[in-house]
PDB file of C-alpha atoms in Angstrom:
ATOM      1  CA  GLN A  30      -6.287 -15.820 -55.870  1.00  0.00           C
ATOM      2  CA  ASN A  31      -7.722 -14.620 -59.164  1.00  0.00           C
ATOM      3  CA  ALA A  32     -11.462 -15.181 -59.156  1.00  0.00           C
ATOM      4  CA  CYS A  33     -13.698 -15.556 -62.183  1.00  0.00           C
ATOM      5  CA  ILE A  34     -16.353 -12.895 -61.533  1.00  0.00           C
ATOM      6  CA  ALA A  35     -19.709 -12.442 -63.243  1.00  0.00           C
ATOM      7  CA  VAL A  36     -21.254  -8.963 -63.030  1.00  0.00           C
ATOM      8  CA  MET A  37     -24.980  -9.622 -63.286  1.00  0.00           C
ATOM      9  CA  SER A  38     -28.223  -9.633 -61.346  1.00  0.00           C
ATOM     10  CA  TYR A  39     -28.889 -13.104 -60.047  1.00  0.00           C
ATOM     11  CA  SER A  40     -31.813 -13.756 -57.672  1.00  0.00           C
ATOM     12  CA  GLY A  41     -32.480 -11.351 -54.827  1.00  0.00           C
ATOM     13  CA  TYR A  42     -29.525 -12.356 -52.714  1.00  0.00           C
ATOM     14  CA  ASP A  43     -27.068 -10.078 -54.537  1.00  0.00           C
ATOM     15  CA  ILE A  44     -29.035  -6.866 -54.107  1.00  0.00           C
ATOM     16  CA  GLU A  45     -26.892  -3.703 -53.983  1.00  0.00           C
ATOM     17  CA  ASP A  46     -23.376  -4.757 -52.953  1.00  0.00           C
ATOM     18  CA  ALA A  47     -24.017  -8.352 -51.848  1.00  0.00           C
ATOM     19  CA  VAL A  48     -22.142 -11.163 -53.582  1.00  0.00           C
ATOM     20  CA  ILE A  49     -22.968 -14.786 -54.375  1.00  0.00           C
ATOM     21  CA  LEU A  50     -20.302 -17.475 -54.067  1.00  0.00           C
ATOM     22  CA  ASN A  51     -19.906 -20.756 -55.922  1.00  0.00           C
ATOM     23  CA  LYS A  52     -19.934 -23.652 -53.447  1.00  0.00           C
ATOM     24  CA  ALA A  53     -17.672 -25.783 -55.661  1.00  0.00           C
ATOM     25  CA  SER A  54     -15.081 -22.999 -55.705  1.00  0.00           C
ATOM     26  CA  ILE A  55     -15.150 -22.821 -51.918  1.00  0.00           C
ATOM     27  CA  ASP A  56     -14.677 -26.587 -51.713  1.00  0.00           C
ATOM     28  CA  ARG A  57     -11.579 -26.204 -53.911  1.00  0.00           C
ATOM     29  CA  GLY A  58     -10.128 -23.654 -51.482  1.00  0.00           C
ATOM     30  CA  PHE A  59     -11.338 -20.322 -52.850  1.00  0.00           C
ATOM     31  CA  GLY A  60     -11.518 -17.503 -50.315  1.00  0.00           C
ATOM     32  CA  ARG A  61     -10.101 -19.423 -47.384  1.00  0.00           C
ATOM     33  CA  CYS A  62      -8.082 -17.570 -44.795  1.00  0.00           C
ATOM     34  CA  MET A  63      -5.851 -18.375 -41.855  1.00  0.00           C
ATOM     35  CA  VAL A  64      -6.546 -16.907 -38.425  1.00  0.00           C
ATOM     36  CA  LEU A  65      -3.495 -16.692 -36.153  1.00  0.00           C
ATOM     37  CA  ARG A  66      -3.864 -16.311 -32.400  1.00  0.00           C
ATOM     38  CA  LYS A  67      -1.184 -16.007 -29.745  1.00  0.00           C
ATOM     39  CA  HIS A  68      -1.255 -17.593 -26.296  1.00  0.00           C
ATOM     40  CA  GLN A  69       1.427 -17.205 -23.674  1.00  0.00           C
ATOM     41  CA  THR A  70       2.234 -18.298 -20.143  1.00  0.00           C
ATOM     42  CA  SER A  71       5.131 -17.526 -17.810  1.00  0.00           C
ATOM     43  CA  ILE A  72       7.443 -19.676 -15.696  1.00  0.00           C
ATOM     44  CA  ARG A  73       7.622 -17.599 -12.530  1.00  0.00           C
ATOM     45  CA  ARG A  74      10.175 -17.662  -9.737  1.00  0.00           C
ATOM     46  CA  TYR A  75       8.718 -16.851  -6.331  1.00  0.00           C
ATOM     47  CA  ALA A  76      10.231 -15.073  -3.331  1.00  0.00           C
ATOM     48  CA  ASN A  77      10.675 -18.243  -1.272  1.00  0.00           C
ATOM     49  CA  GLY A  78      12.852 -19.851  -3.951  1.00  0.00           C
ATOM     50  CA  THR A  79      10.232 -22.050  -5.579  1.00  0.00           C
ATOM     51  CA  MET A  80       9.299 -21.711  -9.227  1.00  0.00           C
ATOM     52  CA  ASP A  81       6.932 -23.101 -11.798  1.00  0.00           C
ATOM     53  CA  ARG A  82       7.922 -26.116 -13.852  1.00  0.00           C
ATOM     54  CA  THR A  83       6.842 -27.900 -17.006  1.00  0.00           C
ATOM     55  CA  CYS A  84       6.270 -31.646 -17.073  1.00  0.00           C
ATOM     56  CA  SER A  85       5.812 -34.264 -19.741  1.00  0.00           C
ATOM     57  CA  ALA A  86       2.528 -36.052 -20.295  1.00  0.00           C
ATOM     58  CA  PRO A  87       1.440 -38.400 -17.494  1.00  0.00           C
ATOM     59  CA  ASP A  88       1.793 -42.141 -17.824  1.00  0.00           C
ATOM     60  CA  PRO A  89      -1.196 -43.645 -19.687  1.00  0.00           C
ATOM     61  CA  LYS A  90      -1.301 -46.390 -17.078  1.00  0.00           C
ATOM     62  CA  GLU A  91      -2.571 -43.837 -14.563  1.00  0.00           C
ATOM     63  CA  PHE A  92      -5.884 -43.690 -16.429  1.00  0.00           C
ATOM     64  CA  PRO A  93      -8.504 -46.470 -16.421  1.00  0.00           C
ATOM     65  CA  ASP A  94      -8.675 -46.753 -20.232  1.00  0.00           C
ATOM     66  CA  GLY A  95      -4.980 -46.123 -20.866  1.00  0.00           C
ATOM     67  CA  GLU A  96      -4.169 -44.221 -24.060  1.00  0.00           C
ATOM     68  CA  ASP A  97      -7.832 -44.367 -25.111  1.00  0.00           C
ATOM     69  CA  ASP A  98      -8.909 -42.399 -22.039  1.00  0.00           C
ATOM     70  CA  LYS A  99     -10.393 -38.981 -22.829  1.00  0.00           C
ATOM     71  CA  ARG A 100      -8.376 -37.353 -20.054  1.00  0.00           C
ATOM     72  CA  PHE A 101      -5.113 -38.648 -21.509  1.00  0.00           C
ATOM     73  CA  ALA A 102      -6.123 -37.405 -24.970  1.00  0.00           C
ATOM     74  CA  ARG A 103      -5.700 -33.835 -23.695  1.00  0.00           C
ATOM     75  CA  TYR A 104      -1.922 -34.382 -23.531  1.00  0.00           C
ATOM     76  CA  ARG A 105      -1.399 -35.754 -27.057  1.00  0.00           C
ATOM     77  CA  ALA A 106      -0.044 -32.466 -28.432  1.00  0.00           C
ATOM     78  CA  ILE A 107       2.774 -31.913 -25.907  1.00  0.00           C
ATOM     79  CA  ASP A 108       6.375 -33.112 -26.116  1.00  0.00           C
ATOM     80  CA  LYS A 109       8.631 -34.508 -23.390  1.00  0.00           C
ATOM     81  CA  ASP A 110       9.420 -30.983 -22.195  1.00  0.00           C
ATOM     82  CA  GLY A 111       5.735 -30.288 -21.541  1.00  0.00           C
ATOM     83  CA  ILE A 112       5.313 -27.865 -24.466  1.00  0.00           C
ATOM     84  CA  CYS A 113       3.165 -28.560 -27.515  1.00  0.00           C
ATOM     85  CA  LEU A 114       4.812 -29.596 -30.779  1.00  0.00           C
ATOM     86  CA  VAL A 115       4.593 -27.539 -33.980  1.00  0.00           C
ATOM     87  CA  GLY A 116       2.011 -28.989 -36.347  1.00  0.00           C
ATOM     88  CA  GLU A 117      -0.019 -30.804 -33.704  1.00  0.00           C
ATOM     89  CA  GLU A 118      -3.797 -30.518 -33.760  1.00  0.00           C
ATOM     90  CA  LEU A 119      -5.448 -28.828 -30.788  1.00  0.00           C
ATOM     91  CA  LYS A 120      -9.001 -29.620 -29.795  1.00  0.00           C
ATOM     92  CA  ASN A 121     -11.150 -28.154 -27.049  1.00  0.00           C
ATOM     93  CA  GLY A 122      -9.389 -28.850 -23.747  1.00  0.00           C
ATOM     94  CA  SER A 123      -6.027 -29.858 -25.241  1.00  0.00           C
ATOM     95  CA  ILE A 124      -3.012 -28.940 -23.126  1.00  0.00           C
ATOM     96  CA  MET A 125      -0.612 -26.531 -24.838  1.00  0.00           C
ATOM     97  CA  VAL A 126       1.807 -26.132 -21.902  1.00  0.00           C
ATOM     98  CA  ASN A 127       1.730 -28.696 -19.103  1.00  0.00           C
ATOM     99  CA  LYS A 128       2.786 -26.355 -16.297  1.00  0.00           C
ATOM    100  CA  GLU A 129       2.731 -26.952 -12.544  1.00  0.00           C
ATOM    101  CA  SER A 130       2.947 -24.286  -9.832  1.00  0.00           C
ATOM    102  CA  PRO A 131       4.016 -24.700  -6.180  1.00  0.00           C
ATOM    103  CA  THR A 132       1.159 -24.729  -3.712  1.00  0.00           C
ATOM    104  CA  ASP A 133       3.101 -22.655  -1.145  1.00  0.00           C
ATOM    105  CA  THR A 134       4.880 -19.567  -2.448  1.00  0.00           C
ATOM    106  CA  SER A 135       5.264 -17.640   0.816  1.00  0.00           C
ATOM    107  CA  THR A 136       7.020 -19.973   3.283  1.00  0.00           C
ATOM    108  CA  SER A 137      10.776 -19.454   3.151  1.00  0.00           C
ATOM    109  CA  LEU A 138      12.941 -22.465   2.328  1.00  0.00           C
ATOM    110  CA  GLY A 139      16.092 -20.978   3.856  1.00  0.00           C
ATOM    111  CA  GLY A 140      18.326 -20.083   0.926  1.00  0.00           C
ATOM    112  CA  ALA A 141      17.127 -22.652  -1.562  1.00  0.00           C
ATOM    113  CA  GLU A 142      16.866 -19.900  -4.161  1.00  0.00           C
ATOM    114  CA  PHE A 143      20.670 -19.661  -4.146  1.00  0.00           C
ATOM    115  CA  GLY A 144      21.181 -23.348  -4.860  1.00  0.00           C
ATOM    116  CA  LEU A 145      22.447 -24.291  -1.386  1.00  0.00           C
ATOM    117  CA  GLN A 146      22.811 -27.947  -0.606  1.00  0.00           C
ATOM    118  CA  GLY A 147      21.759 -29.844   2.477  1.00  0.00           C
ATOM    119  CA  ASN A 148      18.442 -29.285   4.214  1.00  0.00           C
ATOM    120  CA  SER A 149      17.538 -26.428   1.867  1.00  0.00           C
ATOM    121  CA  ALA A 150      17.906 -28.580  -1.217  1.00  0.00           C
ATOM    122  CA  SER A 151      15.917 -31.400   0.339  1.00  0.00           C
ATOM    123  CA  ALA A 152      13.192 -28.957   1.324  1.00  0.00           C
ATOM    124  CA  LEU A 153      13.058 -27.689  -2.249  1.00  0.00           C
ATOM    125  CA  SER A 154      12.682 -31.218  -3.577  1.00  0.00           C
ATOM    126  CA  GLN A 155       9.683 -31.805  -1.307  1.00  0.00           C
ATOM    127  CA  VAL A 156       7.678 -28.850  -2.605  1.00  0.00           C
ATOM    128  CA  ASN A 157       4.112 -29.762  -3.545  1.00  0.00           C
ATOM    129  CA  TYR A 158       2.865 -28.701  -6.956  1.00  0.00           C
ATOM    130  CA  LYS A 159      -0.572 -28.162  -8.453  1.00  0.00           C
ATOM    131  CA  PRO A 160      -1.560 -28.223 -12.142  1.00  0.00           C
ATOM    132  CA  SER A 161      -1.680 -24.777 -13.753  1.00  0.00           C
ATOM    133  CA  GLY A 162      -1.268 -25.646 -17.415  1.00  0.00           C
ATOM    134  CA  MET A 163      -2.387 -23.606 -20.397  1.00  0.00           C
ATOM    135  CA  SER A 164      -5.141 -25.313 -22.358  1.00  0.00           C
ATOM    136  CA  TYR A 165      -6.866 -24.605 -25.656  1.00  0.00           C
ATOM    137  CA  ARG A 166     -10.426 -23.304 -25.364  1.00  0.00           C
ATOM    138  CA  SER A 167     -12.457 -23.348 -28.565  1.00  0.00           C
ATOM    139  CA  THR A 168     -14.978 -25.602 -30.244  1.00  0.00           C
ATOM    140  CA  ALA A 169     -13.145 -25.326 -33.590  1.00  0.00           C
ATOM    141  CA  PRO A 170      -9.848 -27.254 -33.847  1.00  0.00           C
ATOM    142  CA  SER A 171      -6.582 -25.440 -34.549  1.00  0.00           C
ATOM    143  CA  TYR A 172      -2.964 -26.318 -35.267  1.00  0.00           C
ATOM    144  CA  VAL A 173       0.237 -25.226 -33.549  1.00  0.00           C
ATOM    145  CA  ASP A 174       2.017 -22.828 -35.922  1.00  0.00           C
ATOM    146  CA  LYS A 175       4.968 -21.572 -33.843  1.00  0.00           C
ATOM    147  CA  VAL A 176       6.438 -22.034 -30.360  1.00  0.00           C
ATOM    148  CA  LEU A 177       8.786 -19.463 -28.823  1.00  0.00           C
ATOM    149  CA  ILE A 178      10.582 -19.604 -25.467  1.00  0.00           C
ATOM    150  CA  THR A 179      11.921 -16.249 -24.280  1.00  0.00           C
ATOM    151  CA  SER A 180      12.095 -14.030 -21.182  1.00  0.00           C
ATOM    152  CA  ASN A 181      10.789 -10.625 -20.131  1.00  0.00           C
ATOM    153  CA  GLU A 182      12.204  -7.713 -18.145  1.00  0.00           C
ATOM    154  CA  ASN A 183      11.371  -9.475 -14.870  1.00  0.00           C
ATOM    155  CA  GLU A 184      13.613 -12.400 -15.827  1.00  0.00           C
ATOM    156  CA  GLN A 185      10.618 -14.689 -16.093  1.00  0.00           C
ATOM    157  CA  PHE A 186      10.583 -17.307 -18.804  1.00  0.00           C
ATOM    158  CA  LEU A 187       7.792 -16.819 -21.313  1.00  0.00           C
ATOM    159  CA  ILE A 188       6.357 -19.591 -23.452  1.00  0.00           C
ATOM    160  CA  LYS A 189       4.473 -18.227 -26.457  1.00  0.00           C
ATOM    161  CA  VAL A 190       2.366 -20.463 -28.667  1.00  0.00           C
ATOM    162  CA  MET A 191       0.878 -19.270 -31.958  1.00  0.00           C
ATOM    163  CA  ILE A 192      -2.007 -21.356 -33.238  1.00  0.00           C
ATOM    164  CA  ARG A 193      -3.378 -21.437 -36.788  1.00  0.00           C
ATOM    165  CA  GLN A 194      -6.979 -21.956 -37.810  1.00  0.00           C
ATOM    166  CA  VAL A 195      -8.163 -22.268 -41.421  1.00  0.00           C
ATOM    167  CA  ARG A 196     -11.627 -20.873 -42.092  1.00  0.00           C
ATOM    168  CA  ARG A 197     -13.781 -21.161 -45.201  1.00  0.00           C
ATOM    169  CA  PRO A 198     -16.155 -18.435 -46.422  1.00  0.00           C
ATOM    170  CA  GLU A 199     -19.625 -18.327 -44.909  1.00  0.00           C
ATOM    171  CA  VAL A 200     -22.758 -16.268 -45.413  1.00  0.00           C
ATOM    172  CA  GLY A 201     -22.134 -12.859 -43.872  1.00  0.00           C
ATOM    173  CA  ASP A 202     -18.391 -12.685 -44.600  1.00  0.00           C
ATOM    174  CA  LYS A 203     -17.179  -9.513 -46.284  1.00  0.00           C
ATOM    175  CA  PHE A 204     -15.029  -9.484 -49.409  1.00  0.00           C
ATOM    176  CA  SER A 205     -13.347  -6.582 -51.170  1.00  0.00           C
ATOM    177  CA  SER A 206     -11.504  -5.927 -54.411  1.00  0.00           C
ATOM    178  CA  ARG A 207      -8.244  -4.004 -54.619  1.00  0.00           C
ATOM    179  CA  HIS A 208     -10.206  -0.926 -55.705  1.00  0.00           C
ATOM    180  CA  GLY A 209     -12.344  -0.984 -52.562  1.00  0.00           C
ATOM    181  CA  GLN A 210     -15.482  -2.569 -54.020  1.00  0.00           C
ATOM    182  CA  LYS A 211     -16.670  -4.423 -50.953  1.00  0.00           C
ATOM    183  CA  GLY A 212     -19.592  -6.747 -50.519  1.00  0.00           C
ATOM    184  CA  VAL A 213     -21.067  -9.216 -48.086  1.00  0.00           C
ATOM    185  CA  CYS A 214     -21.717 -12.816 -49.039  1.00  0.00           C
ATOM    186  CA  GLY A 215     -25.469 -13.169 -49.344  1.00  0.00           C
ATOM    187  CA  LEU A 216     -25.744 -16.739 -50.641  1.00  0.00           C
ATOM    188  CA  ILE A 217     -23.615 -19.790 -51.401  1.00  0.00           C
ATOM    189  CA  VAL A 218     -24.985 -21.606 -54.464  1.00  0.00           C
ATOM    190  CA  PRO A 219     -24.127 -25.117 -55.765  1.00  0.00           C
ATOM    191  CA  GLN A 220     -22.273 -25.051 -59.063  1.00  0.00           C
ATOM    192  CA  ILE A 221     -25.141 -26.768 -60.885  1.00  0.00           C
ATOM    193  CA  ASP A 222     -27.361 -23.744 -60.163  1.00  0.00           C
ATOM    194  CA  MET A 223     -24.802 -21.123 -61.223  1.00  0.00           C
ATOM    195  CA  PRO A 224     -24.989 -19.318 -64.590  1.00  0.00           C
ATOM    196  CA  PHE A 225     -22.465 -20.273 -67.271  1.00  0.00           C
ATOM    197  CA  ASN A 226     -21.054 -18.882 -70.506  1.00  0.00           C
ATOM    198  CA  GLU A 227     -20.871 -20.395 -73.997  1.00  0.00           C
ATOM    199  CA  PHE A 228     -17.864 -22.473 -72.948  1.00  0.00           C
ATOM    200  CA  GLY A 229     -19.633 -23.927 -69.914  1.00  0.00           C
ATOM    201  CA  HIS A 230     -17.514 -22.013 -67.396  1.00  0.00           C
ATOM    202  CA  THR A 231     -19.245 -20.992 -64.180  1.00  0.00           C
ATOM    203  CA  PRO A 232     -18.062 -17.970 -62.159  1.00  0.00           C
ATOM    204  CA  ASP A 233     -16.562 -18.166 -58.702  1.00  0.00           C
ATOM    205  CA  LEU A 234     -18.361 -15.031 -57.606  1.00  0.00           C
ATOM    206  CA  ILE A 235     -21.338 -12.979 -58.793  1.00  0.00           C
ATOM    207  CA  MET A 236     -21.565  -9.237 -58.182  1.00  0.00           C
ATOM    208  CA  ASN A 237     -24.580  -7.044 -58.818  1.00  0.00           C
ATOM    209  CA  PRO A 238     -23.878  -4.219 -61.307  1.00  0.00           C
ATOM    210  CA  HIS A 239     -26.015  -1.814 -59.260  1.00  0.00           C
ATOM    211  CA  GLY A 240     -23.231  -1.681 -56.670  1.00  0.00           C
ATOM    212  CA  PHE A 241     -20.783   0.064 -59.036  1.00  0.00           C
ATOM    213  CA  PRO A 242     -22.271   3.442 -60.112  1.00  0.00           C
ATOM    214  CA  SER A 243     -22.817   4.933 -56.668  1.00  0.00           C
ATOM    215  CA  ARG A 244     -19.440   3.767 -55.353  1.00  0.00           C
ATOM    216  CA  MET A 245     -17.427   4.540 -58.505  1.00  0.00           C
ATOM    217  CA  THR A 246     -14.894   1.786 -57.862  1.00  0.00           C
ATOM    218  CA  VAL A 247     -14.296   0.807 -61.500  1.00  0.00           C
TER     219      VAL A 247
END
């Protein structure tokens, strides 16, 4: 982004190296950034032959208000395989991976880990599971950017989810030029209150000239 910068003293909020931003420029997308965060969970296999599993969203009929129920809304981002879809919006409490873990991981099932049929297979099918899903915890909504299914050195399946959050500039954010002239946003001013030139153009950003001599970043 190439910003239109005015080097001038404007009010007391651009003292030293502080900068003033044009609110209209921010509304048009100036200075916005994307914050990427990674979350991961593992599908473990236990010593008694049981292992974690992923499940699809529950039936809306299980909830009193159906699809309008707040508890069902937590599962809107996941697909039939129990993993969230790329591009879906995540809100506070949304399920990213609907995982279930066995309640008993110590009692032996008698060879079920080797895929034996008979009593072992029936015992494996009667394993009780408890919810252990990975949920999104933040007051600000985000979007699913990437989903990766892989494994580690312990032969455990790993489900990695990268989420994307777009943030707009706020008071206190630091900006810097390519020459290292940095400054903290001291004020966000409406465009009607910004200075303008003979053509009526208002700057996107105002920098105080007193921040240049001591730093020698010109």
